[in-house]
């Protein structure tokens, strides 16, 4: 799993940061990616990455403020005109009103899509579940309805003890794969080899909390409980805490408090106000680390890989 930030600014674009959008790359897990929010010029940001819009399987919108949705009509339209294979169906999750806005925009502009969109106007609770993932939404505390999401990967198959399987007569090939995936298999002589006898215990999947705009609230903590990664807005800093509260936003210290109370492993600060210049980022980081030690400040195009229980900053690795 990999997170790539396409826009990390707040309110409006700046020279340093575009408006909100985040890609959750699940290429190894399901061969697709999920997009969270789609601020103005998100498709332009995508042009500077290896992301293929036709691979976007699901798109989650936290709330209907323009810096989180104004890039959506353009991206949906362009997805129809890309070369190569026909775009797959797209599921669009968001607050009530999103479907009406998109359908009206497409109709008014006579925009035809060559793929279907399935709209899910979300309420609190589980909004998606299959055999591999479960996504839960909770309403946060902002100036308009705004949601946060908890993405949980279900337990993965345990390690396959190949030597033990071979000793029991399992030939090399597809039967080994079935055992690893949890299936029992039957040999030609009728012997049943049980998966649990040749595999280790299931491995814990990852948990990511991606939160929309909000003041500090208990819902953020609940979504982030024991999460591996929390992506939390930090529009303001400790010195501008009053402004944060007045405008329904959080500070870097608020975000750190959420991560600490939730017993999360890592925190990524996002949605940074343009009032903070590159030289200010070190102070944003230091303030947050006084409360919670494992913190990153996202920048546009930053990439973070989750591997073997560790969060790796790929951007720093490439410097």
mmCIF file with all atom_site columns, C-alpha atoms in Angstrom, residues 60-241:
data_model
loop_
_atom_site.group_PDB
_atom_site.id
_atom_site.type_symbol
_atom_site.label_atom_id
_atom_site.label_alt_id
_atom_site.label_comp_id
_atom_site.label_asym_id
_atom_site.label_entity_id
_atom_site.label_seq_id
_atom_site.pdbx_PDB_ins_code
_atom_site.Cartn_x
_atom_site.Cartn_y
_atom_site.Cartn_z
_atom_site.occupancy
_atom_site.B_iso_or_equiv
_atom_site.pdbx_formal_charge
_atom_site.auth_seq_id
_atom_site.auth_comp_id
_atom_site.auth_asym_id
_atom_site.auth_atom_id
_atom_site.pdbx_PDB_model_num
ATOM 1   C CA . UNK A 1 60  ? -14.328 9.362   -1.650  1.00 0.00 ? 60  UNK A CA 1
ATOM 2   C CA . UNK A 1 61  ? -15.361 12.980  -1.028  1.00 0.00 ? 61  UNK A CA 1
ATOM 3   C CA . UNK A 1 62  ? -15.120 14.234  2.553   1.00 0.00 ? 62  UNK A CA 1
ATOM 4   C CA . UNK A 1 63  ? -17.337 17.311  2.071   1.00 0.00 ? 63  UNK A CA 1
ATOM 5   C CA . UNK A 1 64  ? -18.677 19.719  -0.505  1.00 0.00 ? 64  UNK A CA 1
ATOM 6   C CA . UNK A 1 65  ? -16.359 22.695  -0.081  1.00 0.00 ? 65  UNK A CA 1
ATOM 7   C CA . UNK A 1 66  ? -14.857 23.758  -3.386  1.00 0.00 ? 66  UNK A CA 1
ATOM 8   C CA . UNK A 1 67  ? -11.237 23.057  -2.498  1.00 0.00 ? 67  UNK A CA 1
ATOM 9   C CA . UNK A 1 68  ? -12.239 19.401  -2.116  1.00 0.00 ? 68  UNK A CA 1
ATOM 10  C CA . UNK A 1 69  ? -14.529 18.920  -5.158  1.00 0.00 ? 69  UNK A CA 1
ATOM 11  C CA . UNK A 1 70  ? -13.957 21.501  -7.914  1.00 0.00 ? 70  UNK A CA 1
ATOM 12  C CA . UNK A 1 71  ? -11.582 19.182  -9.782  1.00 0.00 ? 71  UNK A CA 1
ATOM 13  C CA . UNK A 1 72  ? -14.113 16.373  -9.951  1.00 0.00 ? 72  UNK A CA 1
ATOM 14  C CA . UNK A 1 73  ? -16.077 17.230  -13.149 1.00 0.00 ? 73  UNK A CA 1
ATOM 15  C CA . UNK A 1 74  ? -12.881 17.643  -15.143 1.00 0.00 ? 74  UNK A CA 1
ATOM 16  C CA . UNK A 1 75  ? -11.368 14.393  -13.915 1.00 0.00 ? 75  UNK A CA 1
ATOM 17  C CA . UNK A 1 76  ? -14.564 12.437  -14.571 1.00 0.00 ? 76  UNK A CA 1
ATOM 18  C CA . UNK A 1 77  ? -14.748 13.854  -18.091 1.00 0.00 ? 77  UNK A CA 1
ATOM 19  C CA . UNK A 1 78  ? -11.089 13.264  -18.958 1.00 0.00 ? 78  UNK A CA 1
ATOM 20  C CA . UNK A 1 79  ? -11.325 9.683   -17.737 1.00 0.00 ? 79  UNK A CA 1
ATOM 21  C CA . UNK A 1 80  ? -13.557 8.999   -20.769 1.00 0.00 ? 80  UNK A CA 1
ATOM 22  C CA . UNK A 1 81  ? -10.998 10.259  -23.277 1.00 0.00 ? 81  UNK A CA 1
ATOM 23  C CA . UNK A 1 82  ? -7.909  8.369   -22.201 1.00 0.00 ? 82  UNK A CA 1
ATOM 24  C CA . UNK A 1 83  ? -6.301  5.960   -24.613 1.00 0.00 ? 83  UNK A CA 1
ATOM 25  C CA . UNK A 1 84  ? -5.960  2.262   -23.978 1.00 0.00 ? 84  UNK A CA 1
ATOM 26  C CA . UNK A 1 85  ? -8.504  0.099   -22.239 1.00 0.00 ? 85  UNK A CA 1
ATOM 27  C CA . UNK A 1 86  ? -11.979 1.397   -21.486 1.00 0.00 ? 86  UNK A CA 1
ATOM 28  C CA . UNK A 1 87  ? -12.212 2.940   -18.002 1.00 0.00 ? 87  UNK A CA 1
ATOM 29  C CA . UNK A 1 88  ? -13.675 0.664   -15.375 1.00 0.00 ? 88  UNK A CA 1
ATOM 30  C CA . UNK A 1 89  ? -16.863 1.599   -13.516 1.00 0.00 ? 89  UNK A CA 1
ATOM 31  C CA . UNK A 1 90  ? -16.344 4.162   -10.769 1.00 0.00 ? 90  UNK A CA 1
ATOM 32  C CA . UNK A 1 91  ? -18.001 4.326   -7.358  1.00 0.00 ? 91  UNK A CA 1
ATOM 33  C CA . UNK A 1 92  ? -18.306 7.830   -5.965  1.00 0.00 ? 92  UNK A CA 1
ATOM 34  C CA . UNK A 1 93  ? -18.877 8.222   -2.217  1.00 0.00 ? 93  UNK A CA 1
ATOM 35  C CA . UNK A 1 94  ? -19.796 11.548  -0.642  1.00 0.00 ? 94  UNK A CA 1
ATOM 36  C CA . UNK A 1 95  ? -22.270 13.628  1.364   1.00 0.00 ? 95  UNK A CA 1
ATOM 37  C CA . UNK A 1 96  ? -25.842 14.192  0.282   1.00 0.00 ? 96  UNK A CA 1
ATOM 38  C CA . UNK A 1 97  ? -25.966 16.619  -2.637  1.00 0.00 ? 97  UNK A CA 1
ATOM 39  C CA . UNK A 1 98  ? -22.868 15.309  -4.411  1.00 0.00 ? 98  UNK A CA 1
ATOM 40  C CA . UNK A 1 99  ? -24.836 13.175  -6.863  1.00 0.00 ? 99  UNK A CA 1
ATOM 41  C CA . UNK A 1 100 ? -27.178 16.042  -7.730  1.00 0.00 ? 100 UNK A CA 1
ATOM 42  C CA . UNK A 1 101 ? -24.261 18.414  -8.356  1.00 0.00 ? 101 UNK A CA 1
ATOM 43  C CA . UNK A 1 102 ? -22.357 15.958  -10.559 1.00 0.00 ? 102 UNK A CA 1
ATOM 44  C CA . UNK A 1 103 ? -25.379 14.867  -12.578 1.00 0.00 ? 103 UNK A CA 1
ATOM 45  C CA . UNK A 1 104 ? -26.490 18.476  -13.143 1.00 0.00 ? 104 UNK A CA 1
ATOM 46  C CA . UNK A 1 105 ? -22.969 19.527  -14.184 1.00 0.00 ? 105 UNK A CA 1
ATOM 47  C CA . UNK A 1 106 ? -22.598 16.671  -16.647 1.00 0.00 ? 106 UNK A CA 1
ATOM 48  C CA . UNK A 1 107 ? -26.069 17.303  -18.093 1.00 0.00 ? 107 UNK A CA 1
ATOM 49  C CA . UNK A 1 108 ? -25.616 21.068  -18.386 1.00 0.00 ? 108 UNK A CA 1
ATOM 50  C CA . UNK A 1 109 ? -22.235 20.721  -20.115 1.00 0.00 ? 109 UNK A CA 1
ATOM 51  C CA . UNK A 1 110 ? -23.425 17.851  -22.336 1.00 0.00 ? 110 UNK A CA 1
ATOM 52  C CA . UNK A 1 111 ? -20.617 15.688  -21.003 1.00 0.00 ? 111 UNK A CA 1
ATOM 53  C CA . UNK A 1 112 ? -20.932 12.002  -21.911 1.00 0.00 ? 112 UNK A CA 1
ATOM 54  C CA . UNK A 1 113 ? -19.080 9.409   -19.890 1.00 0.00 ? 113 UNK A CA 1
ATOM 55  C CA . UNK A 1 114 ? -18.205 6.046   -21.428 1.00 0.00 ? 114 UNK A CA 1
ATOM 56  C CA . UNK A 1 115 ? -18.282 4.309   -18.049 1.00 0.00 ? 115 UNK A CA 1
ATOM 57  C CA . UNK A 1 116 ? -20.926 4.062   -15.333 1.00 0.00 ? 116 UNK A CA 1
ATOM 58  C CA . UNK A 1 117 ? -20.772 5.918   -12.027 1.00 0.00 ? 117 UNK A CA 1
ATOM 59  C CA . UNK A 1 118 ? -22.342 4.377   -8.964  1.00 0.00 ? 118 UNK A CA 1
ATOM 60  C CA . UNK A 1 119 ? -23.203 7.055   -6.398  1.00 0.00 ? 119 UNK A CA 1
ATOM 61  C CA . UNK A 1 120 ? -23.213 6.334   -2.674  1.00 0.00 ? 120 UNK A CA 1
ATOM 62  C CA . UNK A 1 121 ? -24.421 9.263   -0.589  1.00 0.00 ? 121 UNK A CA 1
ATOM 63  C CA . UNK A 1 122 ? -22.907 8.343   2.722   1.00 0.00 ? 122 UNK A CA 1
ATOM 64  C CA . UNK A 1 123 ? -24.121 8.255   6.275   1.00 0.00 ? 123 UNK A CA 1
ATOM 65  C CA . UNK A 1 124 ? -22.258 7.173   9.381   1.00 0.00 ? 124 UNK A CA 1
ATOM 66  C CA . UNK A 1 125 ? -21.312 3.518   9.528   1.00 0.00 ? 125 UNK A CA 1
ATOM 67  C CA . UNK A 1 126 ? -19.849 0.945   7.162   1.00 0.00 ? 126 UNK A CA 1
ATOM 68  C CA . UNK A 1 127 ? -20.043 2.298   3.608   1.00 0.00 ? 127 UNK A CA 1
ATOM 69  C CA . UNK A 1 128 ? -18.081 -0.465  1.841   1.00 0.00 ? 128 UNK A CA 1
ATOM 70  C CA . UNK A 1 129 ? -17.069 -4.026  2.624   1.00 0.00 ? 129 UNK A CA 1
ATOM 71  C CA . UNK A 1 130 ? -15.803 -6.991  0.657   1.00 0.00 ? 130 UNK A CA 1
ATOM 72  C CA . UNK A 1 131 ? -13.592 -9.966  1.485   1.00 0.00 ? 131 UNK A CA 1
ATOM 73  C CA . UNK A 1 132 ? -10.476 -7.794  1.702   1.00 0.00 ? 132 UNK A CA 1
ATOM 74  C CA . UNK A 1 133 ? -11.455 -4.330  2.995   1.00 0.00 ? 133 UNK A CA 1
ATOM 75  C CA . UNK A 1 134 ? -13.940 -2.492  5.157   1.00 0.00 ? 134 UNK A CA 1
ATOM 76  C CA . UNK A 1 135 ? -14.464 1.292   5.056   1.00 0.00 ? 135 UNK A CA 1
ATOM 77  C CA . UNK A 1 136 ? -16.234 3.095   7.878   1.00 0.00 ? 136 UNK A CA 1
ATOM 78  C CA . UNK A 1 137 ? -17.370 6.727   7.824   1.00 0.00 ? 137 UNK A CA 1
ATOM 79  C CA . UNK A 1 138 ? -18.113 9.118   10.675  1.00 0.00 ? 138 UNK A CA 1
ATOM 80  C CA . UNK A 1 139 ? -19.287 12.713  10.505  1.00 0.00 ? 139 UNK A CA 1
ATOM 81  C CA . UNK A 1 140 ? -16.692 15.122  11.872  1.00 0.00 ? 140 UNK A CA 1
ATOM 82  C CA . UNK A 1 141 ? -17.200 18.666  13.194  1.00 0.00 ? 141 UNK A CA 1
ATOM 83  C CA . UNK A 1 142 ? -16.793 21.286  10.463  1.00 0.00 ? 142 UNK A CA 1
ATOM 84  C CA . UNK A 1 143 ? -18.913 24.209  9.250   1.00 0.00 ? 143 UNK A CA 1
ATOM 85  C CA . UNK A 1 144 ? -20.784 21.943  6.817   1.00 0.00 ? 144 UNK A CA 1
ATOM 86  C CA . UNK A 1 145 ? -21.325 18.154  6.904   1.00 0.00 ? 145 UNK A CA 1
ATOM 87  C CA . UNK A 1 146 ? -17.903 16.545  6.569   1.00 0.00 ? 146 UNK A CA 1
ATOM 88  C CA . UNK A 1 147 ? -16.770 12.948  6.931   1.00 0.00 ? 147 UNK A CA 1
ATOM 89  C CA . UNK A 1 148 ? -13.690 11.033  7.920   1.00 0.00 ? 148 UNK A CA 1
ATOM 90  C CA . UNK A 1 149 ? -12.916 7.512   6.731   1.00 0.00 ? 149 UNK A CA 1
ATOM 91  C CA . UNK A 1 150 ? -11.332 4.466   8.344   1.00 0.00 ? 150 UNK A CA 1
ATOM 92  C CA . UNK A 1 151 ? -9.939  1.986   5.820   1.00 0.00 ? 151 UNK A CA 1
ATOM 93  C CA . UNK A 1 152 ? -9.220  -1.459  7.275   1.00 0.00 ? 152 UNK A CA 1
ATOM 94  C CA . UNK A 1 153 ? -7.549  -4.285  5.426   1.00 0.00 ? 153 UNK A CA 1
ATOM 95  C CA . UNK A 1 154 ? -8.874  -7.588  6.686   1.00 0.00 ? 154 UNK A CA 1
ATOM 96  C CA . UNK A 1 155 ? -6.402  -10.166 8.082   1.00 0.00 ? 155 UNK A CA 1
ATOM 97  C CA . UNK A 1 156 ? -4.062  -11.643 5.498   1.00 0.00 ? 156 UNK A CA 1
ATOM 98  C CA . UNK A 1 157 ? -3.255  -15.354 5.096   1.00 0.00 ? 157 UNK A CA 1
ATOM 99  C CA . UNK A 1 158 ? -0.459  -16.567 7.332   1.00 0.00 ? 158 UNK A CA 1
ATOM 100 C CA . UNK A 1 159 ? 2.923   -17.784 6.159   1.00 0.00 ? 159 UNK A CA 1
ATOM 101 C CA . UNK A 1 160 ? 2.854   -21.015 4.154   1.00 0.00 ? 160 UNK A CA 1
ATOM 102 C CA . UNK A 1 161 ? 5.219   -23.651 5.556   1.00 0.00 ? 161 UNK A CA 1
ATOM 103 C CA . UNK A 1 162 ? 6.300   -24.982 2.174   1.00 0.00 ? 162 UNK A CA 1
ATOM 104 C CA . UNK A 1 163 ? 8.616   -27.711 3.490   1.00 0.00 ? 163 UNK A CA 1
ATOM 105 C CA . UNK A 1 164 ? 5.842   -29.087 5.680   1.00 0.00 ? 164 UNK A CA 1
ATOM 106 C CA . UNK A 1 165 ? 3.365   -28.998 2.779   1.00 0.00 ? 165 UNK A CA 1
ATOM 107 C CA . UNK A 1 166 ? 5.810   -30.835 0.506   1.00 0.00 ? 166 UNK A CA 1
ATOM 108 C CA . UNK A 1 167 ? 6.384   -33.476 3.187   1.00 0.00 ? 167 UNK A CA 1
ATOM 109 C CA . UNK A 1 168 ? 2.630   -34.107 3.220   1.00 0.00 ? 168 UNK A CA 1
ATOM 110 C CA . UNK A 1 169 ? 2.702   -34.777 -0.505  1.00 0.00 ? 169 UNK A CA 1
ATOM 111 C CA . UNK A 1 170 ? 1.554   -31.436 -1.906  1.00 0.00 ? 170 UNK A CA 1
ATOM 112 C CA . UNK A 1 171 ? 3.114   -30.985 -5.374  1.00 0.00 ? 171 UNK A CA 1
ATOM 113 C CA . UNK A 1 172 ? 4.578   -27.636 -6.378  1.00 0.00 ? 172 UNK A CA 1
ATOM 114 C CA . UNK A 1 173 ? 1.928   -25.622 -8.174  1.00 0.00 ? 173 UNK A CA 1
ATOM 115 C CA . UNK A 1 174 ? -1.574  -24.220 -7.640  1.00 0.00 ? 174 UNK A CA 1
ATOM 116 C CA . UNK A 1 175 ? -2.418  -26.414 -4.640  1.00 0.00 ? 175 UNK A CA 1
ATOM 117 C CA . UNK A 1 176 ? 0.188   -24.560 -2.591  1.00 0.00 ? 176 UNK A CA 1
ATOM 118 C CA . UNK A 1 177 ? -1.548  -21.308 -3.432  1.00 0.00 ? 177 UNK A CA 1
ATOM 119 C CA . UNK A 1 178 ? -4.907  -22.694 -2.324  1.00 0.00 ? 178 UNK A CA 1
ATOM 120 C CA . UNK A 1 179 ? -3.449  -23.780 1.004   1.00 0.00 ? 179 UNK A CA 1
ATOM 121 C CA . UNK A 1 180 ? -1.916  -20.340 1.567   1.00 0.00 ? 180 UNK A CA 1
ATOM 122 C CA . UNK A 1 181 ? -5.254  -18.652 0.818   1.00 0.00 ? 181 UNK A CA 1
ATOM 123 C CA . UNK A 1 182 ? -6.944  -20.771 3.498   1.00 0.00 ? 182 UNK A CA 1
ATOM 124 C CA . UNK A 1 183 ? -8.435  -23.563 1.404   1.00 0.00 ? 183 UNK A CA 1
ATOM 125 C CA . UNK A 1 184 ? -8.079  -27.235 2.288   1.00 0.00 ? 184 UNK A CA 1
ATOM 126 C CA . UNK A 1 185 ? -6.985  -29.445 -0.618  1.00 0.00 ? 185 UNK A CA 1
ATOM 127 C CA . UNK A 1 186 ? -7.442  -33.091 -1.594  1.00 0.00 ? 186 UNK A CA 1
ATOM 128 C CA . UNK A 1 187 ? -4.612  -35.191 -3.043  1.00 0.00 ? 187 UNK A CA 1
ATOM 129 C CA . UNK A 1 188 ? -5.067  -37.787 -5.765  1.00 0.00 ? 188 UNK A CA 1
ATOM 130 C CA . UNK A 1 189 ? -5.147  -40.593 -3.184  1.00 0.00 ? 189 UNK A CA 1
ATOM 131 C CA . UNK A 1 190 ? -7.982  -38.889 -1.330  1.00 0.00 ? 190 UNK A CA 1
ATOM 132 C CA . UNK A 1 191 ? -5.859  -37.468 1.489   1.00 0.00 ? 191 UNK A CA 1
ATOM 133 C CA . UNK A 1 192 ? -7.108  -34.122 2.788   1.00 0.00 ? 192 UNK A CA 1
ATOM 134 C CA . UNK A 1 193 ? -4.450  -31.584 3.707   1.00 0.00 ? 193 UNK A CA 1
ATOM 135 C CA . UNK A 1 194 ? -5.826  -28.798 5.870   1.00 0.00 ? 194 UNK A CA 1
ATOM 136 C CA . UNK A 1 195 ? -4.623  -25.250 5.382   1.00 0.00 ? 195 UNK A CA 1
ATOM 137 C CA . UNK A 1 196 ? -4.331  -24.622 9.121   1.00 0.00 ? 196 UNK A CA 1
ATOM 138 C CA . UNK A 1 197 ? -1.825  -27.486 9.405   1.00 0.00 ? 197 UNK A CA 1
ATOM 139 C CA . UNK A 1 198 ? 0.656   -25.933 6.957   1.00 0.00 ? 198 UNK A CA 1
ATOM 140 C CA . UNK A 1 199 ? 0.208   -22.195 7.508   1.00 0.00 ? 199 UNK A CA 1
ATOM 141 C CA . UNK A 1 200 ? 0.985   -19.753 10.262  1.00 0.00 ? 200 UNK A CA 1
ATOM 142 C CA . UNK A 1 201 ? -1.564  -17.503 11.994  1.00 0.00 ? 201 UNK A CA 1
ATOM 143 C CA . UNK A 1 202 ? -3.243  -14.771 9.916   1.00 0.00 ? 202 UNK A CA 1
ATOM 144 C CA . UNK A 1 203 ? -1.333  -11.499 9.598   1.00 0.00 ? 203 UNK A CA 1
ATOM 145 C CA . UNK A 1 204 ? -2.881  -8.195  10.613  1.00 0.00 ? 204 UNK A CA 1
ATOM 146 C CA . UNK A 1 205 ? -3.858  -5.951  7.719   1.00 0.00 ? 205 UNK A CA 1
ATOM 147 C CA . UNK A 1 206 ? -3.175  -2.212  7.710   1.00 0.00 ? 206 UNK A CA 1
ATOM 148 C CA . UNK A 1 207 ? -5.522  0.472   9.042   1.00 0.00 ? 207 UNK A CA 1
ATOM 149 C CA . UNK A 1 208 ? -5.542  4.021   7.657   1.00 0.00 ? 208 UNK A CA 1
ATOM 150 C CA . UNK A 1 209 ? -7.685  6.923   8.883   1.00 0.00 ? 209 UNK A CA 1
ATOM 151 C CA . UNK A 1 210 ? -8.193  9.720   6.345   1.00 0.00 ? 210 UNK A CA 1
ATOM 152 C CA . UNK A 1 211 ? -9.984  12.632  7.942   1.00 0.00 ? 211 UNK A CA 1
ATOM 153 C CA . UNK A 1 212 ? -11.693 15.581  6.319   1.00 0.00 ? 212 UNK A CA 1
ATOM 154 C CA . UNK A 1 213 ? -11.784 19.152  7.642   1.00 0.00 ? 213 UNK A CA 1
ATOM 155 C CA . UNK A 1 214 ? -12.657 19.284  11.331  1.00 0.00 ? 214 UNK A CA 1
ATOM 156 C CA . UNK A 1 215 ? -11.976 20.750  14.725  1.00 0.00 ? 215 UNK A CA 1
ATOM 157 C CA . UNK A 1 216 ? -10.600 18.348  17.328  1.00 0.00 ? 216 UNK A CA 1
ATOM 158 C CA . UNK A 1 217 ? -13.410 15.888  18.053  1.00 0.00 ? 217 UNK A CA 1
ATOM 159 C CA . UNK A 1 218 ? -14.023 12.438  19.500  1.00 0.00 ? 218 UNK A CA 1
ATOM 160 C CA . UNK A 1 219 ? -15.092 11.103  16.093  1.00 0.00 ? 219 UNK A CA 1
ATOM 161 C CA . UNK A 1 220 ? -11.575 11.686  14.771  1.00 0.00 ? 220 UNK A CA 1
ATOM 162 C CA . UNK A 1 221 ? -10.161 9.704   17.674  1.00 0.00 ? 221 UNK A CA 1
ATOM 163 C CA . UNK A 1 222 ? -12.643 6.882   17.117  1.00 0.00 ? 222 UNK A CA 1
ATOM 164 C CA . UNK A 1 223 ? -11.815 6.598   13.409  1.00 0.00 ? 223 UNK A CA 1
ATOM 165 C CA . UNK A 1 224 ? -8.103  6.657   14.236  1.00 0.00 ? 224 UNK A CA 1
ATOM 166 C CA . UNK A 1 225 ? -8.192  4.090   17.052  1.00 0.00 ? 225 UNK A CA 1
ATOM 167 C CA . UNK A 1 226 ? -5.044  1.888   16.810  1.00 0.00 ? 226 UNK A CA 1
ATOM 168 C CA . UNK A 1 227 ? -4.582  2.976   13.188  1.00 0.00 ? 227 UNK A CA 1
ATOM 169 C CA . UNK A 1 228 ? -1.258  2.465   11.489  1.00 0.00 ? 228 UNK A CA 1
ATOM 170 C CA . UNK A 1 229 ? -1.521  5.821   9.715   1.00 0.00 ? 229 UNK A CA 1
ATOM 171 C CA . UNK A 1 230 ? -3.658  8.874   10.459  1.00 0.00 ? 230 UNK A CA 1
ATOM 172 C CA . UNK A 1 231 ? -3.957  11.617  7.829   1.00 0.00 ? 231 UNK A CA 1
ATOM 173 C CA . UNK A 1 232 ? -5.235  14.689  9.664   1.00 0.00 ? 232 UNK A CA 1
ATOM 174 C CA . UNK A 1 233 ? -5.688  18.289  8.598   1.00 0.00 ? 233 UNK A CA 1
ATOM 175 C CA . UNK A 1 234 ? -3.400  20.902  10.198  1.00 0.00 ? 234 UNK A CA 1
ATOM 176 C CA . UNK A 1 235 ? -4.628  24.124  8.652   1.00 0.00 ? 235 UNK A CA 1
ATOM 177 C CA . UNK A 1 236 ? -3.299  26.190  11.540  1.00 0.00 ? 236 UNK A CA 1
ATOM 178 C CA . UNK A 1 237 ? -0.600  26.028  14.206  1.00 0.00 ? 237 UNK A CA 1
ATOM 179 C CA . UNK A 1 238 ? -0.717  26.476  17.962  1.00 0.00 ? 238 UNK A CA 1
ATOM 180 C CA . UNK A 1 239 ? -0.306  30.269  17.698  1.00 0.00 ? 239 UNK A CA 1
ATOM 181 C CA . UNK A 1 240 ? -3.370  30.537  15.451  1.00 0.00 ? 240 UNK A CA 1
ATOM 182 C CA . UNK A 1 241 ? -5.557  28.113  17.416  1.00 0.00 ? 241 UNK A CA 1
#
